[in-house]
Short mmCIF file of C-alpha atoms in Angstrom, two decimals:
data_model
loop_
_atom_site.label_atom_id
_atom_site.label_comp_id
_atom_site.label_asym_id
_atom_site.label_seq_id
_atom_site.Cartn_x
_atom_site.Cartn_y
_atom_site.Cartn_z
CA MET A 1 78.57 -131.01 -33.99
CA THR A 2 76.24 -128.15 -33.08
CA ILE A 3 72.52 -127.76 -32.41
CA THR A 4 71.09 -125.90 -35.42
CA ARG A 5 67.93 -123.87 -35.84
CA GLU A 6 66.48 -126.83 -37.75
CA HIS A 7 67.20 -129.04 -34.74
CA ILE A 8 65.40 -126.54 -32.51
CA LEU A 9 62.28 -126.52 -34.70
CA LYS A 10 62.34 -130.34 -34.97
CA TRP A 11 62.78 -130.56 -31.22
CA LEU A 12 59.74 -128.35 -30.52
CA ASP A 13 57.70 -130.55 -32.85
CA ALA A 14 58.98 -133.75 -31.22
CA TYR A 15 58.22 -132.31 -27.78
CA ALA A 16 54.66 -131.44 -28.87
CA HIS A 17 54.18 -134.97 -30.22
CA ALA A 18 55.49 -136.50 -26.99
CA VAL A 19 53.07 -134.38 -24.95
CA ASN A 20 50.17 -135.46 -27.19
CA ALA A 21 51.14 -139.08 -26.68
CA HIS A 22 51.30 -138.67 -22.90
CA ALA A 23 48.47 -136.15 -22.38
CA ASP A 24 46.15 -138.59 -20.60
CA GLU A 25 48.93 -139.67 -18.28
CA LEU A 26 49.78 -136.03 -17.47
CA ASN A 27 46.10 -135.33 -16.72
CA ARG A 28 45.91 -138.40 -14.50
CA LEU A 29 49.03 -137.42 -12.54
CA ASP A 30 47.69 -133.89 -12.15
CA ALA A 31 44.31 -135.14 -10.91
CA MET A 32 46.04 -136.80 -7.96
CA LEU A 33 47.67 -133.55 -6.87
CA GLY A 34 45.93 -130.67 -8.61
CA ASP A 35 42.96 -130.11 -10.89
CA GLY A 36 43.62 -132.72 -13.56
CA ASP A 37 44.04 -130.50 -16.61
CA PHE A 38 47.83 -130.29 -16.96
CA GLY A 39 48.01 -132.57 -20.02
CA ALA A 40 45.23 -130.63 -21.73
CA SER A 41 46.96 -127.32 -20.94
CA MET A 42 50.25 -128.61 -22.35
CA GLN A 43 48.50 -129.80 -25.51
CA ARG A 44 46.82 -126.42 -25.91
CA GLY A 45 50.09 -124.53 -25.46
CA LEU A 46 52.27 -126.68 -27.69
CA GLY A 47 49.48 -126.98 -30.27
CA ALA A 48 49.50 -123.18 -30.51
CA VAL A 49 53.31 -123.30 -30.86
CA GLN A 50 53.04 -125.86 -33.69
CA SER A 51 50.53 -123.71 -35.58
CA LYS A 52 52.90 -120.71 -35.38
CA MET A 53 55.99 -122.74 -36.45
CA PRO A 54 55.93 -121.73 -40.14
CA SER A 55 56.37 -118.08 -39.12
CA MET A 56 59.43 -118.97 -37.00
CA ALA A 57 61.52 -120.63 -39.71
CA GLU A 58 63.49 -117.45 -40.49
CA GLN A 59 63.98 -116.25 -36.91
CA ASP A 60 67.13 -116.74 -34.84
CA ILE A 61 67.02 -119.27 -32.02
CA GLY A 62 66.69 -116.61 -29.31
CA ALA A 63 63.69 -115.10 -31.07
CA ILE A 64 62.10 -118.53 -31.55
CA PHE A 65 62.41 -119.26 -27.82
CA LYS A 66 60.90 -115.89 -26.88
CA ILE A 67 57.97 -116.35 -29.28
CA VAL A 68 57.36 -119.87 -27.91
CA GLY A 69 57.51 -118.52 -24.34
CA MET A 70 54.93 -115.83 -24.98
CA ILE A 71 52.63 -118.29 -26.80
CA LEU A 72 52.78 -120.69 -23.84
CA VAL A 73 52.15 -117.92 -21.29
CA ASN A 74 49.15 -116.55 -23.16
CA THR A 75 47.53 -119.85 -24.13
CA MET A 76 48.08 -122.07 -21.09
CA GLY A 77 47.24 -119.86 -18.12
CA GLY A 78 47.16 -121.49 -14.71
CA THR A 79 50.56 -122.11 -13.13
CA SER A 80 52.22 -124.08 -15.93
CA GLY A 81 51.85 -121.24 -18.47
CA PRO A 82 53.96 -118.68 -16.62
CA LEU A 83 56.51 -121.28 -15.51
CA LEU A 84 57.12 -122.87 -18.93
CA GLY A 85 56.77 -119.48 -20.59
CA THR A 86 59.48 -118.09 -18.30
CA LEU A 87 61.68 -121.10 -19.06
CA PHE A 88 61.57 -120.37 -22.79
CA ILE A 89 61.75 -116.58 -22.48
CA GLN A 90 64.92 -116.84 -20.34
CA MET A 91 66.40 -119.38 -22.78
CA GLY A 92 65.66 -116.85 -25.52
CA GLY A 93 67.51 -114.14 -23.65
CA LYS A 94 70.59 -116.36 -23.46
CA THR A 95 70.56 -117.32 -27.16
CA GLN A 96 69.69 -113.97 -28.74
CA GLY A 97 70.90 -113.64 -32.34
CA LYS A 98 72.25 -117.20 -32.55
CA THR A 99 71.36 -119.54 -35.41
CA GLU A 100 73.26 -122.51 -33.96
CA LEU A 101 74.24 -123.56 -30.45
CA SER A 102 77.26 -125.37 -29.08
CA LEU A 103 76.66 -127.85 -26.27
CA ARG A 104 77.87 -125.12 -23.89
CA ASP A 105 75.36 -122.62 -25.36
CA TRP A 106 72.51 -125.10 -24.96
CA THR A 107 73.59 -125.88 -21.40
CA GLU A 108 73.79 -122.20 -20.45
CA ALA A 109 70.43 -121.50 -22.09
CA LEU A 110 68.72 -124.32 -20.20
CA GLN A 111 70.42 -123.21 -16.98
CA ALA A 112 69.12 -119.64 -17.47
CA GLY A 113 65.64 -121.00 -18.16
CA VAL A 114 65.66 -123.22 -15.09
CA ASP A 115 66.94 -120.34 -12.93
CA GLY A 116 64.02 -118.28 -14.25
CA VAL A 117 61.53 -121.01 -13.30
CA MET A 118 63.07 -121.18 -9.81
CA ALA A 119 62.69 -117.43 -9.35
CA ARG A 120 59.16 -117.32 -10.77
CA GLY A 121 57.86 -120.26 -8.77
CA LYS A 122 60.00 -119.56 -5.68
CA ALA A 123 60.71 -123.29 -5.60
CA GLN A 124 63.78 -125.39 -4.87
CA VAL A 125 64.92 -128.88 -5.76
CA GLY A 126 63.00 -131.26 -3.49
CA ASP A 127 59.69 -129.34 -3.62
CA LYS A 128 58.20 -131.95 -6.01
CA THR A 129 58.10 -129.78 -9.12
CA MET A 130 59.50 -129.76 -12.66
CA LEU A 131 62.78 -128.57 -11.12
CA ASP A 132 63.40 -132.05 -9.74
CA ALA A 133 63.82 -133.28 -13.33
CA PHE A 134 65.24 -130.14 -14.96
CA VAL A 135 68.01 -129.43 -12.45
CA PRO A 136 69.60 -132.91 -12.72
CA ALA A 137 69.44 -132.54 -16.53
CA VAL A 138 71.29 -129.21 -16.36
CA GLU A 139 73.87 -130.69 -13.99
CA ALA A 140 74.41 -133.64 -16.34
CA LEU A 141 74.95 -131.23 -19.24
CA GLN A 142 77.39 -129.12 -17.22
CA ALA A 143 79.40 -132.22 -16.33
CA ALA A 144 79.37 -133.31 -19.98
CA VAL A 145 80.64 -129.90 -21.12
CA ALA A 146 83.44 -130.04 -18.52
CA GLN A 147 84.43 -133.54 -19.61
CA GLY A 148 84.24 -132.77 -23.35
CA VAL A 149 81.51 -135.37 -23.97
CA PRO A 150 80.13 -135.21 -27.56
CA VAL A 151 76.76 -133.52 -28.09
CA VAL A 152 74.67 -136.60 -28.82
CA ALA A 153 75.93 -138.51 -25.78
CA ALA A 154 75.60 -135.42 -23.56
CA LEU A 155 71.95 -134.91 -24.54
CA GLN A 156 71.24 -138.57 -23.78
CA ARG A 157 72.88 -138.21 -20.35
CA ALA A 158 70.65 -135.19 -19.69
CA ALA A 159 67.56 -137.21 -20.63
CA ASP A 160 68.62 -140.06 -18.33
CA ALA A 161 69.19 -137.62 -15.47
CA ALA A 162 65.77 -136.02 -16.03
CA LYS A 163 64.12 -139.45 -16.03
CA PHE A 164 65.79 -140.40 -12.76
CA GLY A 165 64.79 -137.06 -11.22
CA ARG A 166 61.22 -137.50 -12.43
CA ASP A 167 60.94 -140.94 -10.82
CA GLU A 168 62.44 -139.65 -7.57
CA THR A 169 59.59 -137.12 -7.19
CA ALA A 170 57.28 -139.98 -6.19
CA ARG A 171 58.99 -140.01 -2.79
CA LEU A 172 58.54 -136.27 -2.18
CA ILE A 173 55.90 -134.16 -0.44
CA ALA A 174 54.76 -131.25 -2.61
CA ARG A 175 55.46 -127.82 -1.21
CA LYS A 176 54.34 -125.66 -4.10
CA GLY A 177 51.12 -124.94 -5.94
CA ARG A 178 47.79 -126.63 -5.41
CA ALA A 179 49.57 -129.93 -4.74
CA SER A 180 50.90 -128.43 -1.49
CA TYR A 181 47.38 -128.57 0.00
CA VAL A 182 47.39 -132.35 -0.58
CA GLY A 183 50.59 -132.80 1.46
CA GLU A 184 51.47 -136.37 2.41
CA ARG A 185 48.54 -137.81 0.48
CA GLY A 186 50.56 -137.12 -2.70
CA VAL A 187 53.45 -139.39 -1.78
CA GLY A 188 53.79 -142.33 -4.20
CA SER A 189 52.74 -140.33 -7.25
CA ILE A 190 55.27 -138.63 -9.54
CA ASP A 191 54.94 -134.91 -10.22
CA PRO A 192 53.30 -134.11 -13.58
CA GLY A 193 55.60 -131.11 -14.06
CA ALA A 194 58.64 -133.37 -13.69
CA ALA A 195 57.06 -135.86 -16.11
CA ASN A 196 56.71 -133.03 -18.64
CA ALA A 197 60.30 -131.87 -18.00
CA TYR A 198 61.53 -135.34 -18.94
CA LEU A 199 59.55 -135.20 -22.23
CA PHE A 200 61.17 -131.81 -22.97
CA VAL A 201 64.73 -133.05 -22.36
CA GLN A 202 64.17 -136.45 -24.00
CA ALA A 203 62.75 -134.82 -27.16
CA MET A 204 66.05 -132.95 -27.65
CA ALA A 205 68.02 -136.19 -27.33
CA SER A 206 65.68 -137.80 -29.86
CA VAL A 207 66.23 -135.25 -32.66
CA VAL A 208 69.94 -134.35 -32.45
CA GLY A 209 72.27 -136.84 -34.10
CA VAL A 210 69.33 -138.83 -35.45
CA GLU A 211 69.54 -137.77 -39.10
CA MET B 1 25.42 -132.42 -14.96
CA LYS B 2 22.49 -130.04 -15.41
CA LYS B 3 23.51 -126.48 -16.23
CA LEU B 4 21.93 -123.54 -18.04
CA ILE B 5 24.64 -123.42 -20.68
CA ASN B 6 24.93 -123.92 -24.42
CA LYS B 7 28.31 -125.63 -24.48
CA PRO B 8 31.07 -125.84 -21.88
CA GLU B 9 33.76 -124.21 -24.02
CA SER B 10 31.75 -121.01 -24.59
CA VAL B 11 30.57 -120.44 -21.00
CA VAL B 12 32.91 -117.53 -20.23
CA VAL B 13 32.48 -115.63 -23.49
CA GLU B 14 28.68 -116.02 -23.51
CA ALA B 15 28.49 -114.75 -19.93
CA MET B 16 30.64 -111.78 -20.97
CA ARG B 17 28.22 -111.08 -23.81
CA GLY B 18 25.40 -111.10 -21.25
CA ILE B 19 27.23 -108.62 -19.05
CA GLU B 20 27.87 -106.44 -22.09
CA ALA B 21 24.18 -106.47 -23.01
CA ALA B 22 23.03 -105.86 -19.43
CA HIS B 23 25.43 -103.17 -18.24
CA ARG B 24 26.29 -100.88 -21.14
CA ASP B 25 25.94 -97.91 -18.78
CA LEU B 26 28.68 -99.29 -16.49
CA VAL B 27 31.20 -101.25 -18.53
CA ARG B 28 32.79 -101.92 -21.90
CA VAL B 29 33.63 -105.54 -22.72
CA HIS B 30 36.74 -106.42 -24.68
CA TYR B 31 37.29 -109.85 -26.27
CA ASP B 32 40.55 -111.57 -27.20
CA PRO B 33 42.11 -110.83 -24.85
CA ASN B 34 39.11 -110.88 -22.53
CA TYR B 35 38.61 -108.08 -20.03
CA ILE B 36 35.83 -105.87 -18.75
CA VAL B 37 36.56 -102.20 -18.18
CA ARG B 38 34.68 -99.24 -16.73
CA ALA B 39 32.74 -97.42 -19.43
CA ASP B 40 34.47 -94.14 -18.50
CA ALA B 41 38.05 -95.50 -18.23
CA PRO B 42 40.71 -94.20 -18.16
CA ILE B 43 39.74 -91.51 -15.64
CA PRO B 44 42.25 -88.64 -15.51
CA GLY B 45 44.32 -88.53 -12.32
CA LYS B 46 42.85 -91.77 -10.96
CA VAL B 47 44.76 -94.91 -9.97
CA GLY B 48 43.45 -97.79 -12.09
CA LEU B 49 42.34 -100.87 -10.12
CA VAL B 50 42.63 -104.18 -11.96
CA SER B 51 41.70 -107.59 -10.65
CA GLY B 52 40.94 -110.94 -12.16
CA GLY B 53 40.97 -114.64 -11.62
CA GLY B 54 39.29 -117.80 -12.76
CA SER B 55 35.63 -117.52 -13.73
CA GLY B 56 32.98 -119.31 -11.68
CA HIS B 57 33.17 -116.98 -8.68
CA GLU B 58 30.68 -114.39 -9.97
CA PRO B 59 29.88 -111.68 -9.19
CA MET B 60 33.60 -111.48 -8.31
CA HIS B 61 35.34 -109.86 -10.18
CA VAL B 62 33.35 -108.83 -13.25
CA GLY B 63 30.37 -107.67 -11.17
CA PHE B 64 32.58 -105.26 -9.25
CA VAL B 65 33.67 -103.09 -12.18
CA GLY B 66 32.32 -99.57 -11.97
CA LEU B 67 32.30 -96.36 -9.97
CA GLY B 68 34.02 -96.68 -6.59
CA MET B 69 35.36 -100.18 -7.15
CA LEU B 70 37.38 -101.84 -9.97
CA ASP B 71 38.37 -100.16 -13.21
CA ALA B 72 38.88 -103.51 -14.92
CA ALA B 73 38.49 -107.25 -14.38
CA CYS B 74 40.06 -110.13 -16.30
CA PRO B 75 38.03 -113.36 -16.32
CA GLY B 76 40.00 -116.55 -16.91
CA PRO B 77 38.54 -119.92 -17.85
CA VAL B 78 36.41 -121.49 -15.08
CA PHE B 79 38.62 -121.90 -11.99
CA THR B 80 41.77 -121.13 -14.02
CA SER B 81 43.84 -117.98 -13.84
CA PRO B 82 43.60 -115.47 -16.65
CA THR B 83 46.75 -114.87 -18.71
CA PRO B 84 49.20 -111.94 -18.68
CA ASP B 85 48.04 -110.59 -22.05
CA GLN B 86 44.57 -109.98 -20.57
CA MET B 87 46.01 -108.24 -17.52
CA LEU B 88 48.45 -106.18 -19.58
CA GLU B 89 45.75 -104.92 -21.96
CA ALA B 90 43.37 -104.20 -19.07
CA SER B 91 46.12 -102.29 -17.25
CA LYS B 92 46.80 -100.18 -20.32
CA ALA B 93 43.08 -99.52 -20.76
CA VAL B 94 42.74 -98.08 -17.24
CA ASN B 95 46.11 -96.35 -16.96
CA ALA B 96 45.58 -92.59 -16.60
CA GLY B 97 49.13 -91.79 -15.54
CA ALA B 98 48.49 -92.20 -11.80
CA GLY B 99 49.57 -95.85 -11.79
CA VAL B 100 47.77 -99.17 -11.73
CA LEU B 101 47.05 -101.46 -8.77
CA HIS B 102 46.64 -105.20 -9.32
CA ILE B 103 44.51 -106.90 -6.65
CA VAL B 104 45.45 -110.59 -6.65
CA LYS B 105 44.13 -113.55 -4.68
CA ASN B 106 46.88 -115.78 -3.29
CA TYR B 107 46.65 -118.75 -5.64
CA THR B 108 49.85 -119.77 -7.41
CA GLY B 109 48.42 -119.36 -10.92
CA ASP B 110 46.98 -115.94 -10.22
CA THR B 111 50.11 -114.58 -8.52
CA MET B 112 52.50 -115.81 -11.24
CA ASN B 113 50.39 -114.56 -14.15
CA PHE B 114 49.88 -111.16 -12.52
CA GLU B 115 53.61 -110.97 -11.76
CA MET B 116 54.42 -111.54 -15.44
CA ALA B 117 51.79 -109.00 -16.45
CA ALA B 118 53.34 -106.43 -14.11
CA GLU B 119 56.79 -107.08 -15.60
CA LEU B 120 55.44 -106.61 -19.14
CA ALA B 121 53.51 -103.46 -18.12
CA ARG B 122 56.59 -101.93 -16.50
CA MET B 123 58.56 -102.60 -19.70
CA GLU B 124 55.94 -100.44 -21.41
CA GLY B 125 56.41 -97.65 -18.88
CA LEU B 126 53.40 -98.25 -16.62
CA GLU B 127 53.69 -97.88 -12.87
CA VAL B 128 52.23 -101.06 -11.37
CA ALA B 129 51.75 -102.05 -7.74
CA GLN B 130 50.34 -105.31 -6.44
CA VAL B 131 48.34 -106.26 -3.34
CA ILE B 132 47.79 -109.93 -2.55
CA THR B 133 44.84 -111.12 -0.46
CA ALA B 134 45.51 -114.15 1.75
CA ASP B 135 42.78 -114.16 4.40
CA ASP B 136 41.74 -117.81 4.62
CA VAL B 137 42.57 -119.05 8.12
CA ALA B 138 41.84 -122.66 7.09
CA VAL B 139 45.31 -122.90 5.56
CA GLN B 140 48.30 -122.91 7.88
CA ASP B 141 50.68 -120.27 6.64
CA SER B 142 54.02 -122.02 6.72
CA LEU B 143 57.04 -122.96 4.67
CA TYR B 144 55.24 -126.10 3.54
CA THR B 145 52.38 -124.68 1.51
CA VAL B 146 52.04 -121.72 -0.81
CA GLY B 147 50.32 -119.91 2.04
CA ARG B 148 46.82 -118.77 2.78
CA ARG B 149 44.26 -118.42 0.03
CA GLY B 150 42.61 -115.15 -0.87
CA VAL B 151 38.86 -115.30 -0.28
CA GLY B 152 36.23 -112.93 1.22
CA VAL B 153 38.58 -110.09 2.03
CA THR B 154 39.13 -109.66 -1.73
CA VAL B 155 35.66 -108.08 -2.10
CA LEU B 156 36.32 -105.75 0.84
CA VAL B 157 39.71 -104.68 -0.58
CA GLU B 158 38.15 -103.98 -3.97
CA LYS B 159 35.40 -101.86 -2.37
CA ILE B 160 37.57 -99.95 0.10
CA ALA B 161 40.66 -99.42 -2.09
CA GLY B 162 38.24 -98.61 -4.92
CA ALA B 163 36.72 -95.81 -2.85
CA ALA B 164 40.18 -94.45 -2.05
CA ALA B 165 41.13 -94.49 -5.74
CA GLU B 166 37.85 -92.79 -6.63
CA GLN B 167 38.91 -89.91 -4.34
CA LYS B 168 42.00 -89.56 -6.56
CA ARG B 169 44.39 -90.62 -3.81
CA SER B 170 47.93 -91.52 -4.90
CA LEU B 171 49.03 -95.05 -5.77
CA SER B 172 51.04 -95.37 -2.56
CA GLU B 173 48.04 -94.24 -0.46
CA VAL B 174 45.68 -96.65 -2.22
CA VAL B 175 48.20 -99.48 -1.73
CA ALA B 176 48.54 -98.63 1.97
CA ILE B 177 44.75 -98.75 2.45
CA ALA B 178 44.46 -102.04 0.54
CA ARG B 179 47.23 -103.54 2.70
CA LYS B 180 45.49 -102.34 5.87
CA VAL B 181 42.36 -104.25 4.80
CA THR B 182 44.35 -107.42 4.05
CA ALA B 183 46.12 -107.10 7.41
CA GLN B 184 42.89 -106.69 9.40
CA GLY B 185 40.57 -109.16 7.62
CA ARG B 186 40.17 -112.93 8.10
CA SER B 187 37.87 -115.55 6.59
CA MET B 188 36.84 -119.20 6.69
CA GLY B 189 34.41 -121.17 4.55
CA MET B 190 32.53 -124.45 4.45
CA ALA B 191 30.73 -126.59 1.87
CA LEU B 192 27.58 -128.69 2.09
CA THR B 193 28.07 -129.91 -1.49
CA SER B 194 30.75 -129.88 -4.17
CA CYS B 195 30.41 -128.07 -7.48
CA THR B 196 30.80 -129.16 -11.09
CA VAL B 197 33.16 -127.40 -13.49
CA PRO B 198 31.36 -127.29 -16.88
CA HIS B 199 34.19 -128.79 -18.96
CA ARG B 200 34.75 -131.62 -16.50
CA GLY B 201 31.12 -132.60 -16.11
CA GLU B 202 31.52 -134.28 -12.75
CA PRO B 203 31.77 -132.88 -9.20
CA THR B 204 35.23 -131.70 -8.12
CA PHE B 205 34.96 -133.74 -4.93
CA SER B 206 32.26 -135.86 -3.36
CA LEU B 207 30.56 -135.29 -0.04
CA GLY B 208 28.21 -137.80 1.53
CA GLU B 209 24.64 -136.81 2.33
CA ASP B 210 25.64 -136.55 6.01
CA GLU B 211 29.05 -134.89 5.56
CA ILE B 212 30.27 -131.31 5.29
CA GLU B 213 33.72 -129.92 4.51
CA ILE B 214 35.10 -127.25 6.82
CA GLY B 215 37.79 -124.88 5.57
CA ILE B 216 37.27 -125.06 1.82
CA GLY B 217 38.80 -122.61 -0.62
CA ILE B 218 36.79 -121.32 -3.57
CA HIS B 219 37.58 -124.07 -6.08
CA GLY B 220 36.44 -127.09 -4.18
CA GLU B 221 39.96 -127.67 -2.85
CA PRO B 222 40.07 -129.93 0.17
CA GLY B 223 39.33 -128.19 3.42
CA ARG B 224 40.69 -128.59 6.90
CA ARG B 225 38.50 -131.50 7.85
CA ARG B 226 35.37 -133.41 6.97
CA VAL B 227 32.76 -133.53 9.72
CA PRO B 228 29.25 -134.90 10.11
CA MET B 229 26.36 -132.63 9.14
CA ALA B 230 25.50 -130.29 12.00
CA SER B 231 23.19 -127.40 12.91
CA ALA B 232 23.81 -123.88 11.60
CA ARG B 233 24.74 -122.89 15.15
CA ASP B 234 27.48 -125.53 15.39
CA ILE B 235 28.76 -124.89 11.86
CA VAL B 236 29.03 -121.13 12.38
CA GLY B 237 30.85 -121.85 15.64
CA MET B 238 33.39 -123.98 13.73
CA LEU B 239 33.96 -121.11 11.27
CA ALA B 240 33.86 -118.15 13.64
CA GLU B 241 36.16 -119.49 16.34
CA PRO B 242 39.32 -119.86 14.19
CA VAL B 243 38.60 -116.53 12.46
CA ILE B 244 38.20 -114.65 15.76
CA LYS B 245 41.26 -116.30 17.31
CA ASP B 246 43.52 -115.69 14.33
CA LEU B 247 43.74 -111.88 14.21
CA PRO B 248 42.62 -111.96 17.07
CA PHE B 249 39.42 -109.91 17.21
CA LYS B 250 39.04 -108.57 20.75
CA SER B 251 36.35 -107.16 22.99
CA GLY B 252 35.68 -103.57 22.00
CA ASP B 253 36.71 -104.05 18.34
CA GLU B 254 34.38 -102.69 15.68
CA VAL B 255 34.01 -105.00 12.67
CA LEU B 256 32.44 -105.44 9.30
CA ALA B 257 30.79 -108.89 9.26
CA PHE B 258 30.48 -110.43 5.81
CA VAL B 259 28.43 -113.59 5.35
CA ASN B 260 29.01 -114.90 1.84
CA GLY B 261 27.10 -117.62 0.04
CA MET B 262 29.00 -120.09 -2.17
CA GLY B 263 26.40 -119.86 -4.94
CA GLY B 264 23.86 -122.56 -4.12
CA THR B 265 22.76 -121.50 -0.65
CA PRO B 266 19.52 -119.51 -0.32
CA GLN B 267 19.47 -116.08 1.33
CA ILE B 268 17.22 -117.38 4.13
CA GLU B 269 20.06 -119.68 5.28
CA LEU B 270 22.62 -116.87 5.01
CA TYR B 271 20.48 -114.82 7.43
CA ILE B 272 20.42 -117.77 9.84
CA VAL B 273 24.23 -117.85 9.58
CA TYR B 274 24.41 -114.09 10.17
CA ASN B 275 22.20 -114.42 13.24
CA GLU B 276 24.51 -117.06 14.71
CA LEU B 277 27.60 -115.01 13.88
CA ALA B 278 26.12 -111.88 15.49
CA ARG B 279 25.32 -113.89 18.63
CA ILE B 280 28.89 -115.25 18.86
CA LEU B 281 30.47 -111.81 18.30
CA ASP B 282 28.14 -110.24 20.84
CA GLY B 283 29.32 -112.84 23.36
CA CYS B 284 32.95 -111.80 22.69
CA GLY B 285 32.19 -108.09 23.00
CA VAL B 286 33.00 -107.53 19.30
CA LYS B 287 30.69 -104.90 17.81
CA ILE B 288 29.35 -105.29 14.25
CA THR B 289 29.10 -101.78 12.81
CA ARG B 290 28.80 -102.75 9.12
CA ASN B 291 27.67 -105.93 7.37
CA LEU B 292 27.31 -107.56 3.98
CA ILE B 293 25.15 -110.65 3.40
CA GLY B 294 24.75 -112.40 0.06
CA ASN B 295 26.46 -114.29 -2.76
CA TYR B 296 29.55 -112.26 -3.69
CA ILE B 297 32.37 -114.84 -4.07
CA THR B 298 30.89 -118.07 -5.24
CA SER B 299 32.06 -121.51 -6.37
CA LEU B 300 29.58 -122.10 -9.19
CA GLU B 301 26.55 -123.89 -7.65
CA MET B 302 28.27 -125.06 -4.46
CA GLN B 303 26.11 -124.96 -1.33
CA GLY B 304 27.91 -123.46 1.63
CA CYS B 305 29.08 -120.19 3.03
CA SER B 306 32.08 -118.28 4.25
CA ILE B 307 32.38 -115.70 6.96
CA THR B 308 34.76 -112.76 6.83
CA LEU B 309 35.50 -110.30 9.60
CA LEU B 310 37.29 -107.00 9.00
CA LYS B 311 38.43 -104.84 11.88
CA LEU B 312 37.22 -101.32 11.11
CA ASP B 313 38.43 -97.85 12.00
CA ASP B 314 37.00 -94.47 11.00
CA GLU B 315 38.92 -94.31 7.72
CA LEU B 316 37.94 -97.82 6.57
CA THR B 317 34.33 -97.23 7.63
CA ARG B 318 34.13 -93.98 5.64
CA LEU B 319 35.59 -95.67 2.56
CA TRP B 320 33.19 -98.62 2.94
CA ASP B 321 30.26 -96.19 3.07
CA ALA B 322 31.43 -94.21 0.03
CA PRO B 323 29.25 -94.41 -3.09
CA VAL B 324 29.60 -97.48 -5.29
CA LYS B 325 27.90 -98.31 -8.57
CA THR B 326 28.71 -101.71 -10.05
CA ALA B 327 26.61 -104.59 -11.35
CA ALA B 328 26.74 -106.38 -7.99
CA LEU B 329 27.28 -103.66 -5.34
CA ARG B 330 25.47 -100.34 -5.35
CA TRP B 331 24.82 -97.78 -2.70
CA GLY B 332 24.98 -94.06 -1.95
CA ILE B 333 24.27 -93.14 -5.56
#
């Protein structure tokens, strides 16, 4: 089984719906560490993506990712725009010209995206950022590829790993972005970026294999 | 919340329309993406200076577009970084073939968006350099934070590098001068009150009637510490001491002393602050040879001030004195 262009478009829609459902929670988490508008920014960015979806139907997956990346960068602003935009733009670079993805393709695309976020934000695992959920998800996918795990099960493993990583951020002290000024006062609260990363990974598990 | 606005979501665009109506002789205003550009840009042979950041800090940056200062400014939403499409279009609008310099305050959103804009501009064949201001001594520069924030020195970089660019100096020379200013300038601020972002409708933080915050940034971020209300003399001491010690500024140094209001503090109080600062510097043997006093980098209606010291030499002094004609700074012309 492969991940088709239709899956990708459904996934983006599912991700946007998940963000809408959790927007208040994302704002609340952000208010503890930053300026409290992360959920609203995500809604604005993914809302713009949804409105441009009809024009993406004929594009290849790489082009779709690049378009999504540029929309996010230019509608979200702040820190989340360039980070999520870079994630998608790098994924687009890895999937150029493809209209379907094997599990390995998807894994390599996400890995390239996450590497891009790391470079852009100059952050590492453990800094209390989206990376603390994305990196475990990529590692779970890599292990699944190596073990020959079927696509649907592999995507679920990635979602589980992202969820665990998200929850673990509650123990961490933020070292990046505005949250870094809060320091130890932020311990006990999960990182909103990691919460969003889980929604991203979980949305993919929710649309592939659920026909 | 009481504000002279029509609706929160149109604050930035309506202010841009006001600037457009007021300063047609100085600037052109472009919407979607939003940027403000010198009326005579691009100027042949001149390095284009572009800055930008969240709105709410006026006159920075939009009030500093004009002769001898910025070629373009990109206003973001209130307290939120502008986006790369604004910076890219502004860069193209001021590019005259001599290169473009982005002046960026060290806030994560600003640095990342400007970095992406520079990448996109280079893909289109522009030569882009970047200078980051990070002069706020309230933040410990260490592995554990994103580093010092860019505050008062930003205005001084824009003025001084702007003068160098106006003299048609090369991109590398303008960058070197801008870096000299960032290397030799330090700042620290304080707040008597918080401020209210229009779309949030409630103060960013709360301060008791008898409390002040020492070491604030320019968005109402937490400062170094909260202390009881004190006299201007004591408060200026709390700001000046860490600034002087950090560079350090030494006996015999010549400095530009910049007392900046956060938006809600009257000029009469800023002069009281300047008087205290001058007294402290005099006691250290540091000589003020240039000064600037007023509201230049604000946090909406916040009451408070920041002090910035810049160590001067002949070159920086000459560039500071050079003619400037912008909405907010004008002399020698």
